[in-house]
GROMACS .gro file of C-alpha atoms in nm:
model
  397
    1MET     CA    1  -6.742  -3.271   3.889
    2THR     CA    2  -6.574  -2.896   3.809
    3HIS     CA    3  -6.778  -2.674   3.680
    4PRO     CA    4  -6.666  -2.558   3.307
    5SER     CA    5  -6.667  -2.139   3.433
    6VAL     CA    6  -6.379  -2.255   3.727
    7ALA     CA    7  -6.151  -2.434   3.481
    8PRO     CA    8  -6.070  -2.168   3.294
    9VAL     CA    9  -6.026  -1.937   3.617
   10ARG     CA   10  -5.752  -2.259   3.767
   11PHE     CA   11  -5.519  -2.276   3.471
   12ALA     CA   12  -5.596  -1.891   3.423
   13VAL     CA   13  -5.422  -1.900   3.750
   14ALA     CA   14  -5.137  -2.188   3.685
   15ALA     CA   15  -5.002  -2.003   3.365
   16PHE     CA   16  -4.968  -1.661   3.554
   17ASP     CA   17  -4.673  -1.869   3.810
   18ALA     CA   18  -4.567  -2.044   3.511
   19LEU     CA   19  -4.480  -1.745   3.317
   20ALA     CA   20  -4.087  -1.715   3.343
   21ALA     CA   21  -4.097  -1.383   3.334
   22GLN     CA   22  -4.100  -1.157   3.723
   23VAL     CA   23  -4.546  -1.075   3.724
   24ALA     CA   24  -4.739  -0.790   3.906
   25LEU     CA   25  -5.075  -0.701   3.946
   26LEU     CA   26  -5.087  -0.322   4.084
   27ASP     CA   27  -5.409  -0.102   4.088
   28ARG     CA   28  -5.519   0.189   4.025
   29HIS     CA   29  -5.282   0.332   4.297
   30GLY     CA   30  -4.982   0.109   4.232
   31GLU     CA   31  -5.036  -0.203   4.510
   32ILE     CA   32  -4.974  -0.480   4.423
   33MET     CA   33  -5.290  -0.673   4.397
   34ALA     CA   34  -5.080  -1.064   4.331
   35VAL     CA   35  -4.746  -1.172   4.189
   36ASN     CA   36  -4.665  -1.530   4.038
   37ALA     CA   37  -4.458  -1.800   4.156
   38ALA     CA   38  -4.127  -1.604   3.966
   39TRP     CA   39  -4.170  -1.302   4.191
   40ARG     CA   40  -4.231  -1.457   4.448
   41ALA     CA   41  -3.858  -1.645   4.374
   42PHE     CA   42  -3.707  -1.377   4.305
   43ALA     CA   43  -3.762  -1.212   4.599
   44GLN     CA   44  -3.715  -1.433   4.864
   45GLU     CA   45  -3.292  -1.550   4.666
   46ASN     CA   46  -3.299  -1.167   4.733
   47GLY     CA   47  -3.348  -1.121   5.076
   48GLY     CA   48  -3.702  -1.004   5.090
   49ALA     CA   49  -4.092  -1.048   5.054
   50ASP     CA   50  -4.316  -1.124   4.793
   51SER     CA   51  -4.455  -0.768   4.848
   52VAL     CA   52  -4.789  -0.852   4.775
   53GLY     CA   53  -5.001  -0.513   4.929
   54ALA     CA   54  -4.732  -0.295   4.959
   55ASN     CA   55  -4.751   0.031   4.731
   56TYR     CA   56  -4.556  -0.069   4.482
   57LEU     CA   57  -4.484   0.339   4.369
   58ALA     CA   58  -4.380   0.418   4.711
   59LEU     CA   59  -4.159   0.161   4.689
   60CYS     CA   60  -3.955   0.294   4.400
   61ASP     CA   61  -3.965   0.608   4.490
   62ALA     CA   62  -3.850   0.537   4.808
   63THR     CA   63  -3.572   0.390   4.609
   64CYS     CA   64  -3.242   0.543   4.712
   65GLY     CA   65  -2.823   0.456   4.551
   66GLU     CA   66  -2.750   0.345   4.231
   67ASP     CA   67  -3.080   0.238   4.142
   68ARG     CA   68  -3.255   0.603   4.281
   69GLU     CA   69  -3.214   0.641   3.901
   70ASN     CA   70  -3.334   0.435   3.747
   71ALA     CA   71  -3.662   0.317   3.956
   72ALA     CA   72  -3.791   0.731   3.893
   73GLN     CA   73  -3.845   0.645   3.541
   74MET     CA   74  -3.991   0.282   3.641
   75ALA     CA   75  -4.217   0.459   3.871
   76ALA     CA   76  -4.335   0.765   3.610
   77GLY     CA   77  -4.318   0.476   3.325
   78ILE     CA   78  -4.661   0.297   3.599
   79ARG     CA   79  -4.803   0.625   3.623
   80ALA     CA   80  -4.822   0.758   3.289
   81VAL     CA   81  -4.913   0.416   3.199
   82LEU     CA   82  -5.212   0.382   3.457
   83SER     CA   83  -5.346   0.738   3.373
   84GLY     CA   84  -5.394   0.644   3.018
   85GLU     CA   85  -5.034   0.863   2.953
   86GLU     CA   86  -4.859   0.548   2.777
   87ALA     CA   87  -5.006   0.253   2.638
   88LEU     CA   88  -4.696   0.060   2.698
   89PHE     CA   89  -4.385   0.191   2.876
   90GLU     CA   90  -4.051  -0.004   2.889
   91LEU     CA   91  -3.745  -0.020   3.081
   92GLU     CA   92  -3.400  -0.214   3.055
   93TYR     CA   93  -3.127  -0.151   3.379
   94PRO     CA   94  -2.899  -0.378   3.556
   95CYS     CA   95  -2.951  -0.546   3.851
   96HIS     CA   96  -2.606  -0.689   3.975
   97SER     CA   97  -2.577  -0.918   4.288
   98PRO     CA   98  -2.261  -1.036   4.479
   99ALA     CA   99  -2.172  -1.243   4.335
  100GLU     CA  100  -2.269  -1.221   3.883
  101GLN     CA  101  -2.336  -0.929   3.710
  102ARG     CA  102  -2.761  -0.924   3.561
  103TYR     CA  103  -2.998  -0.706   3.398
  104PHE     CA  104  -3.378  -0.675   3.316
  105MET     CA  105  -3.593  -0.530   3.148
  106VAL     CA  106  -3.913  -0.452   3.279
  107ARG     CA  107  -4.237  -0.404   3.053
  108VAL     CA  108  -4.591  -0.206   3.194
  109THR     CA  109  -4.878  -0.269   3.049
  110ALA     CA  110  -5.221  -0.216   3.172
  111PHE     CA  111  -5.510  -0.353   3.166
  112THR     CA  112  -5.959  -0.292   3.245
  113GLN     CA  113  -6.190  -0.502   3.526
  114ASP     CA  114  -6.465  -0.355   3.603
  115GLY     CA  115  -6.464  -0.058   3.481
  116LEU     CA  116  -6.134   0.019   3.668
  117ARG     CA  117  -5.810   0.084   3.532
  118TYR     CA  118  -5.548  -0.260   3.685
  119ALA     CA  119  -5.075  -0.203   3.552
  120VAL     CA  120  -4.953  -0.506   3.487
  121VAL     CA  121  -4.544  -0.491   3.536
  122ALA     CA  122  -4.320  -0.709   3.433
  123HIS     CA  123  -3.923  -0.793   3.466
  124GLU     CA  124  -3.765  -0.972   3.255
  125ASN     CA  125  -3.406  -1.120   3.303
  126ILE     CA  126  -3.204  -0.993   2.994
  127THR     CA  127  -2.807  -1.001   3.074
  128ARG     CA  128  -2.740  -1.304   2.825
  129ARG     CA  129  -2.861  -1.069   2.559
  130LYS     CA  130  -2.714  -0.761   2.753
  131LEU     CA  131  -2.364  -0.966   2.800
  132ALA     CA  132  -2.345  -0.987   2.396
  133GLU     CA  133  -2.529  -0.665   2.368
  134LEU     CA  134  -2.220  -0.537   2.572
  135GLU     CA  135  -1.949  -0.737   2.503
  136ILE     CA  136  -2.049  -0.649   2.091
  137VAL     CA  137  -1.965  -0.250   2.221
  138ARG     CA  138  -1.666  -0.331   2.367
  139LEU     CA  139  -1.574  -0.445   2.086
  140ASN     CA  140  -1.658  -0.194   1.830
  141ARG     CA  141  -1.511  -0.005   2.087
  142THR     CA  142  -1.200  -0.202   2.038
  143LEU     CA  143  -1.183  -0.194   1.698
  144GLU     CA  144  -1.238   0.157   1.706
  145GLU     CA  145  -0.985   0.248   1.941
  146ARG     CA  146  -0.711   0.017   1.735
  147VAL     CA  147  -0.879   0.142   1.384
  148GLU     CA  148  -0.804   0.508   1.477
  149ALA     CA  149  -0.416   0.405   1.663
  150ARG     CA  150  -0.420   0.226   1.290
  151THR     CA  151  -0.479   0.564   1.178
  152ARG     CA  152  -0.261   0.754   1.290
  153GLU     CA  153  -0.010   0.551   1.250
  154LEU     CA  154  -0.061   0.570   0.885
  155GLU     CA  155  -0.115   0.926   0.931
  156LEU     CA  156   0.234   1.013   1.136
  157SER     CA  157   0.385   0.669   0.856
  158GLN     CA  158   0.254   0.904   0.558
  159ALA     CA  159   0.392   1.261   0.694
  160ILE     CA  160   0.732   1.138   0.768
  161LEU     CA  161   0.773   0.914   0.428
  162ALA     CA  162   0.681   1.272   0.279
  163ARG     CA  163   0.880   1.422   0.394
  164GLN     CA  164   1.203   1.172   0.336
  165ASN     CA  165   1.018   1.144  -0.023
  166ALA     CA  166   1.097   1.538  -0.049
  167GLU     CA  167   1.401   1.534   0.169
  168LEU     CA  168   1.467   1.270  -0.080
  169GLU     CA  169   1.378   1.411  -0.406
  170ASP     CA  170   1.606   1.682  -0.247
  171ARG     CA  171   1.938   1.499  -0.234
  172ASN     CA  172   1.852   1.343  -0.562
  173GLN     CA  173   1.785   1.688  -0.746
  174ALA     CA  174   2.101   1.836  -0.516
  175LEU     CA  175   2.325   1.471  -0.635
  176ALA     CA  176   2.231   1.608  -1.069
  177GLN     CA  177   2.316   1.911  -1.039
  178PHE     CA  178   2.682   1.885  -0.854
  179ALA     CA  179   2.737   1.529  -1.080
  180TYR     CA  180   2.627   1.843  -1.377
  181VAL     CA  181   2.839   2.091  -1.280
  182ALA     CA  182   3.107   1.848  -1.180
  183SER     CA  183   3.171   1.646  -1.514
  184HIS     CA  184   3.171   2.031  -1.723
  185ASP     CA  185   3.429   2.109  -1.401
  186LEU     CA  186   3.644   1.810  -1.488
  187GLN     CA  187   3.634   1.784  -1.873
  188GLU     CA  188   3.890   2.173  -1.853
  189PRO     CA  189   4.086   1.959  -1.658
  190LEU     CA  190   4.076   1.624  -1.877
  191ARG     CA  191   4.101   1.774  -2.165
  192THR     CA  192   4.444   2.013  -2.035
  193LEU     CA  193   4.583   1.652  -1.886
  194GLY     CA  194   4.535   1.484  -2.227
  195ALA     CA  195   4.699   1.755  -2.459
  196TYR     CA  196   4.986   1.795  -2.276
  197ALA     CA  197   5.040   1.424  -2.303
  198ASP     CA  198   5.019   1.435  -2.656
  199ILE     CA  199   5.272   1.725  -2.692
  200LEU     CA  200   5.481   1.483  -2.504
  201ARG     CA  201   5.390   1.184  -2.650
  202HIS     CA  202   5.482   1.358  -3.020
  203ARG     CA  203   5.764   1.670  -2.955
  204TYR     CA  204   6.012   1.445  -2.800
  205ALA     CA  205   5.903   1.112  -2.883
  206GLY     CA  206   6.265   0.946  -2.992
  207ARG     CA  207   6.477   1.203  -2.863
  208GLN     CA  208   6.473   1.314  -2.516
  209LEU     CA  209   6.229   1.025  -2.390
  210ASP     CA  210   6.279   0.640  -2.382
  211ASP     CA  211   6.088   0.426  -2.507
  212ARG     CA  212   5.955   0.370  -2.158
  213ALA     CA  213   5.885   0.715  -2.180
  214ASP     CA  214   5.633   0.659  -2.484
  215THR     CA  215   5.442   0.401  -2.408
  216TYR     CA  216   5.437   0.590  -2.021
  217LEU     CA  217   5.256   0.881  -2.180
  218MET     CA  218   5.035   0.643  -2.425
  219HIS     CA  219   4.895   0.547  -2.071
  220ILE     CA  220   4.825   0.856  -1.936
  221ALA     CA  221   4.644   0.887  -2.280
  222GLU     CA  222   4.460   0.633  -2.307
  223GLN     CA  223   4.378   0.688  -1.856
  224VAL     CA  224   4.227   1.044  -1.966
  225PHE     CA  225   4.009   0.927  -2.297
  226ARG     CA  226   3.931   0.671  -2.030
  227ALA     CA  227   3.821   0.960  -1.806
  228ARG     CA  228   3.652   1.162  -2.034
  229GLN     CA  229   3.438   0.868  -2.149
  230LEU     CA  230   3.330   0.811  -1.731
  231VAL     CA  231   3.254   1.205  -1.747
  232ARG     CA  232   2.983   1.224  -1.969
  233ASP     CA  233   2.856   0.900  -1.872
  234ILE     CA  234   2.815   1.045  -1.525
  235LEU     CA  235   2.614   1.366  -1.674
  236THR     CA  236   2.390   1.133  -1.902
  237LEU     CA  237   2.289   0.968  -1.621
  238SER     CA  238   2.211   1.260  -1.434
  239ASN     CA  239   2.089   1.374  -1.724
  240VAL     CA  240   1.808   1.113  -1.657
  241ALA     CA  241   1.475   1.345  -1.587
  242ALA     CA  242   1.279   1.204  -1.319
  243GLN     CA  243   0.964   1.311  -1.460
  244PRO     CA  244   1.019   1.326  -1.805
  245PRO     CA  245   0.768   1.504  -2.046
  246MET     CA  246   0.596   1.251  -2.227
  247LYS     CA  247   0.455   1.189  -2.622
  248VAL     CA  248   0.309   0.893  -2.779
  249LEU     CA  249   0.619   0.773  -3.032
  250ASP     CA  250   0.711   0.526  -3.332
  251LEU     CA  251   0.937   0.309  -3.142
  252GLY     CA  252   1.006   0.145  -3.357
  253ALA     CA  253   1.089   0.501  -3.652
  254LEU     CA  254   1.339   0.620  -3.330
  255ALA     CA  255   1.482   0.266  -3.374
  256ASP     CA  256   1.556   0.298  -3.734
  257GLU     CA  257   1.690   0.653  -3.702
  258VAL     CA  258   1.914   0.540  -3.405
  259GLY     CA  259   2.052   0.206  -3.627
  260ARG     CA  260   2.098   0.409  -3.874
  261SER     CA  261   2.460   0.602  -3.697
  262LEU     CA  262   2.582   0.325  -3.507
  263PRO     CA  263   2.887   0.135  -3.630
  264TRP     CA  264   2.776  -0.099  -3.728
  265PRO     CA  265   3.028  -0.426  -3.788
  266GLU     CA  266   3.106  -0.542  -4.207
  267GLY     CA  267   2.799  -0.791  -4.200
  268ALA     CA  268   2.635  -0.704  -3.946
  269GLN     CA  269   2.131  -0.729  -3.959
  270SER     CA  270   1.953  -0.503  -3.834
  271SER     CA  271   1.533  -0.619  -3.843
  272ARG     CA  272   1.305  -0.491  -3.637
  273ALA     CA  273   0.864  -0.578  -3.601
  274GLU     CA  274   0.582  -0.350  -3.659
  275LEU     CA  275   0.608  -0.204  -3.314
  276PRO     CA  276   0.299  -0.098  -3.028
  277ARG     CA  277   0.361   0.276  -3.036
  278VAL     CA  278   0.400   0.390  -2.707
  279ARG     CA  279   0.379   0.694  -2.420
  280ALA     CA  280   0.723   0.775  -2.342
  281ASN     CA  281   1.031   1.064  -2.348
  282ALA     CA  282   1.197   1.115  -2.714
  283ALA     CA  283   1.538   1.147  -2.545
  284GLN     CA  284   1.522   0.921  -2.278
  285VAL     CA  285   1.438   0.605  -2.524
  286ARG     CA  286   1.650   0.734  -2.782
  287GLN     CA  287   1.916   0.707  -2.516
  288LEU     CA  288   1.817   0.316  -2.448
  289LEU     CA  289   1.820   0.194  -2.795
  290THR     CA  290   2.155   0.310  -2.841
  291ASN     CA  291   2.299   0.217  -2.534
  292LEU     CA  292   2.155  -0.121  -2.568
  293LEU     CA  293   2.173  -0.127  -2.956
  294GLY     CA  294   2.602  -0.006  -2.891
  295ASN     CA  295   2.579  -0.320  -2.683
  296ALA     CA  296   2.465  -0.565  -2.899
  297ILE     CA  297   2.752  -0.421  -3.175
  298LYS     CA  298   3.028  -0.430  -2.849
  299PHE     CA  299   2.991  -0.784  -2.748
  300ARG     CA  300   2.953  -0.938  -3.009
  301SER     CA  301   3.103  -1.294  -3.104
  302ASP     CA  302   3.310  -1.420  -3.399
  303ARG     CA  303   3.033  -1.481  -3.657
  304PRO     CA  304   2.823  -1.186  -3.767
  305LEU     CA  305   2.587  -1.017  -3.609
  306ARG     CA  306   2.207  -1.054  -3.584
  307VAL     CA  307   1.945  -0.876  -3.443
  308HIS     CA  308   1.603  -0.796  -3.412
  309LEU     CA  309   1.337  -0.567  -3.148
  310ASP     CA  310   0.990  -0.682  -3.156
  311GLY     CA  311   0.742  -0.597  -2.946
  312HIS     CA  312   0.378  -0.675  -2.833
  313ALA     CA  313   0.128  -0.515  -2.679
  314GLU     CA  314  -0.006  -0.641  -2.264
  315GLY     CA  315  -0.249  -0.429  -2.178
  316ALA     CA  316  -0.096  -0.094  -2.040
  317TRP     CA  317   0.191  -0.176  -2.165
  318VAL     CA  318   0.454  -0.294  -2.512
  319HIS     CA  319   0.729  -0.545  -2.384
  320PHE     CA  320   0.975  -0.547  -2.591
  321THR     CA  321   1.264  -0.736  -2.680
  322LEU     CA  322   1.594  -0.718  -2.774
  323ARG     CA  323   1.713  -0.977  -2.849
  324ASP     CA  324   2.116  -1.051  -3.020
  325ASN     CA  325   2.306  -1.371  -3.158
  326GLY     CA  326   2.667  -1.199  -2.924
  327ILE     CA  327   2.880  -1.342  -2.624
  328GLY     CA  328   2.640  -1.342  -2.418
  329ILE     CA  329   2.603  -1.402  -2.015
  330ALA     CA  330   2.566  -1.624  -1.741
  331PRO     CA  331   2.285  -1.629  -1.618
  332LYS     CA  332   2.390  -1.586  -1.257
  333HIS     CA  333   2.449  -1.199  -1.400
  334ALA     CA  334   2.182  -1.165  -1.550
  335GLU     CA  335   2.125  -0.885  -1.288
  336GLN     CA  336   2.458  -0.716  -1.192
  337VAL     CA  337   2.520  -0.607  -1.510
  338PHE     CA  338   2.228  -0.340  -1.472
  339VAL     CA  339   2.421  -0.255  -1.151
  340MET     CA  340   2.632   0.107  -1.258
  341PHE     CA  341   3.016   0.096  -1.283
  342GLN     CA  342   2.925  -0.360  -1.280
  343ARG     CA  343   3.209  -0.488  -1.575
  344LEU     CA  344   3.168  -0.841  -1.678
  345HIS     CA  345   3.449  -0.829  -1.985
  346SER     CA  346   3.798  -0.679  -1.984
  347ARG     CA  347   3.784  -0.287  -2.019
  348THR     CA  348   4.033  -0.357  -2.314
  349LEU     CA  349   3.823  -0.570  -2.527
  350THR     CA  350   3.512  -0.461  -2.497
  351GLY     CA  351   3.506  -0.090  -2.345
  352GLY     CA  352   3.321   0.132  -2.194
  353ASN     CA  353   3.261   0.238  -1.818
  354GLY     CA  354   2.985  -0.005  -1.712
  355ILE     CA  355   2.701   0.249  -1.712
  356GLY     CA  356   2.486   0.240  -2.011
  357LEU     CA  357   2.283  -0.072  -1.812
  358ALA     CA  358   2.208   0.103  -1.549
  359VAL     CA  359   2.144   0.413  -1.802
  360CYS     CA  360   1.892   0.192  -1.938
  361ARG     CA  361   1.711   0.098  -1.651
  362LYS     CA  362   1.667   0.432  -1.510
  363VAL     CA  363   1.534   0.486  -1.819
  364VAL     CA  364   1.239   0.231  -1.778
  365GLU     CA  365   1.238   0.218  -1.471
  366ARG     CA  366   1.139   0.682  -1.459
  367HIS     CA  367   0.905   0.590  -1.746
  368GLY     CA  368   0.671   0.318  -1.480
  369GLY     CA  369   0.840   0.031  -1.650
  370ARG     CA  370   1.103  -0.300  -1.613
  371ILE     CA  371   1.392  -0.407  -1.770
  372TRP     CA  372   1.522  -0.735  -1.787
  373ILE     CA  373   1.767  -0.992  -1.969
  374ASP     CA  374   1.658  -1.367  -2.041
  375PRO     CA  375   1.952  -1.500  -2.108
  376GLU     CA  376   2.067  -1.751  -2.400
  377GLN     CA  377   2.413  -1.907  -2.451
  378GLU     CA  378   2.338  -2.046  -2.747
  379ALA     CA  379   2.169  -1.721  -2.958
  380GLY     CA  380   2.327  -1.455  -2.703
  381ILE     CA  381   2.133  -1.219  -2.495
  382ALA     CA  382   1.746  -1.123  -2.494
  383VAL     CA  383   1.700  -0.798  -2.359
  384HIS     CA  384   1.292  -0.716  -2.243
  385PHE     CA  385   1.177  -0.407  -2.113
  386THR     CA  386   0.861  -0.167  -2.065
  387LEU     CA  387   0.734   0.084  -2.195
  388PRO     CA  388   0.340   0.293  -2.154
  389ALA     CA  389   0.136   0.178  -2.425
  390ALA     CA  390  -0.062   0.507  -2.600
  391SER     CA  391  -0.349   0.615  -2.828
  392GLY     CA  392  -0.375   0.978  -3.047
  393PRO     CA  393  -0.126   1.070  -3.318
  394VAL     CA  394   0.217   1.060  -3.343
  395SER     CA  395   0.420   1.286  -3.156
  396SER     CA  396   0.678   1.478  -3.489
  397GLU     CA  397   0.955   1.492  -3.234
   0.00000   0.00000   0.00000
């Protein structure tokens, strides 16, 4: 029968050998007094002995090569724990084999027995955790490198875009200045050409000139008038400033003012709803309404003309709709009409140069909005456009 005091000792030895960590007990001089089964197995696998009786501090001090620095830290830590300077020492270190990467953590603690101080040195294999940490570090580093590279690309792209925008703005300003100057310079020779054509037609009609010559002179006068109108349209387009001064406007009152200035046909009816206020440039919006209402008059049908303007707030914008019962357009041409010099009808029927809606689009886009057409074949067309909504006092302009 086993004495009761013997069982705990036997169990303690068995538990010592059952530990997964490689554990050694050192005396106060650093000599290895005992090791567990895991320590012995690791020593055998790596071509060594269990080292019982050897001085662990001396083994650490004698280590050379790549492991020298870690061995020196380990020896210093064991000495600090044995001397009572430190209660615990921990160190993570690599311990690679020819076949695999391995990482360990050494943990050193002290205990006192019979008045003497001893150290417990436990080496735990942390390879799985360490490799996972290293992979996270690698992925973070890769991510940081990608972020840095992407940041550099964005900065370069932004610099290129800023330069291109500056160049485009310079070109736009130069083009606008050119259009403005050219328009003014073209006015004079066109006026002169038209004046001389009129002189020839009136002074020599029925005498030196026959009917064919009169027809030719009439065509010259018509084309001069068209060219002058084209120059004025280009000048109007060039005058749509990129960043016009904005004010709070009563668009309904402005629409009434524009309507009174237009040549409405007999029987025409123009109406509007109560319209929300907008923040916009009065001169440009006046041009916008003039062109849209002018198109309704120009492209009317045989029935009496009906035009209605309404609008409602949509968040930070006001959505306006101008409807008429004119001749309308085919759905496939709803976008084409906003392109400069694009015409869907004969010039002899409607006149104009196909630039009016291009000016409308430029005005609306200068205000950050958009403009589009919703064709309604049975009832003309509906032109939609948005302008920034506004609050505050209405401009007196």
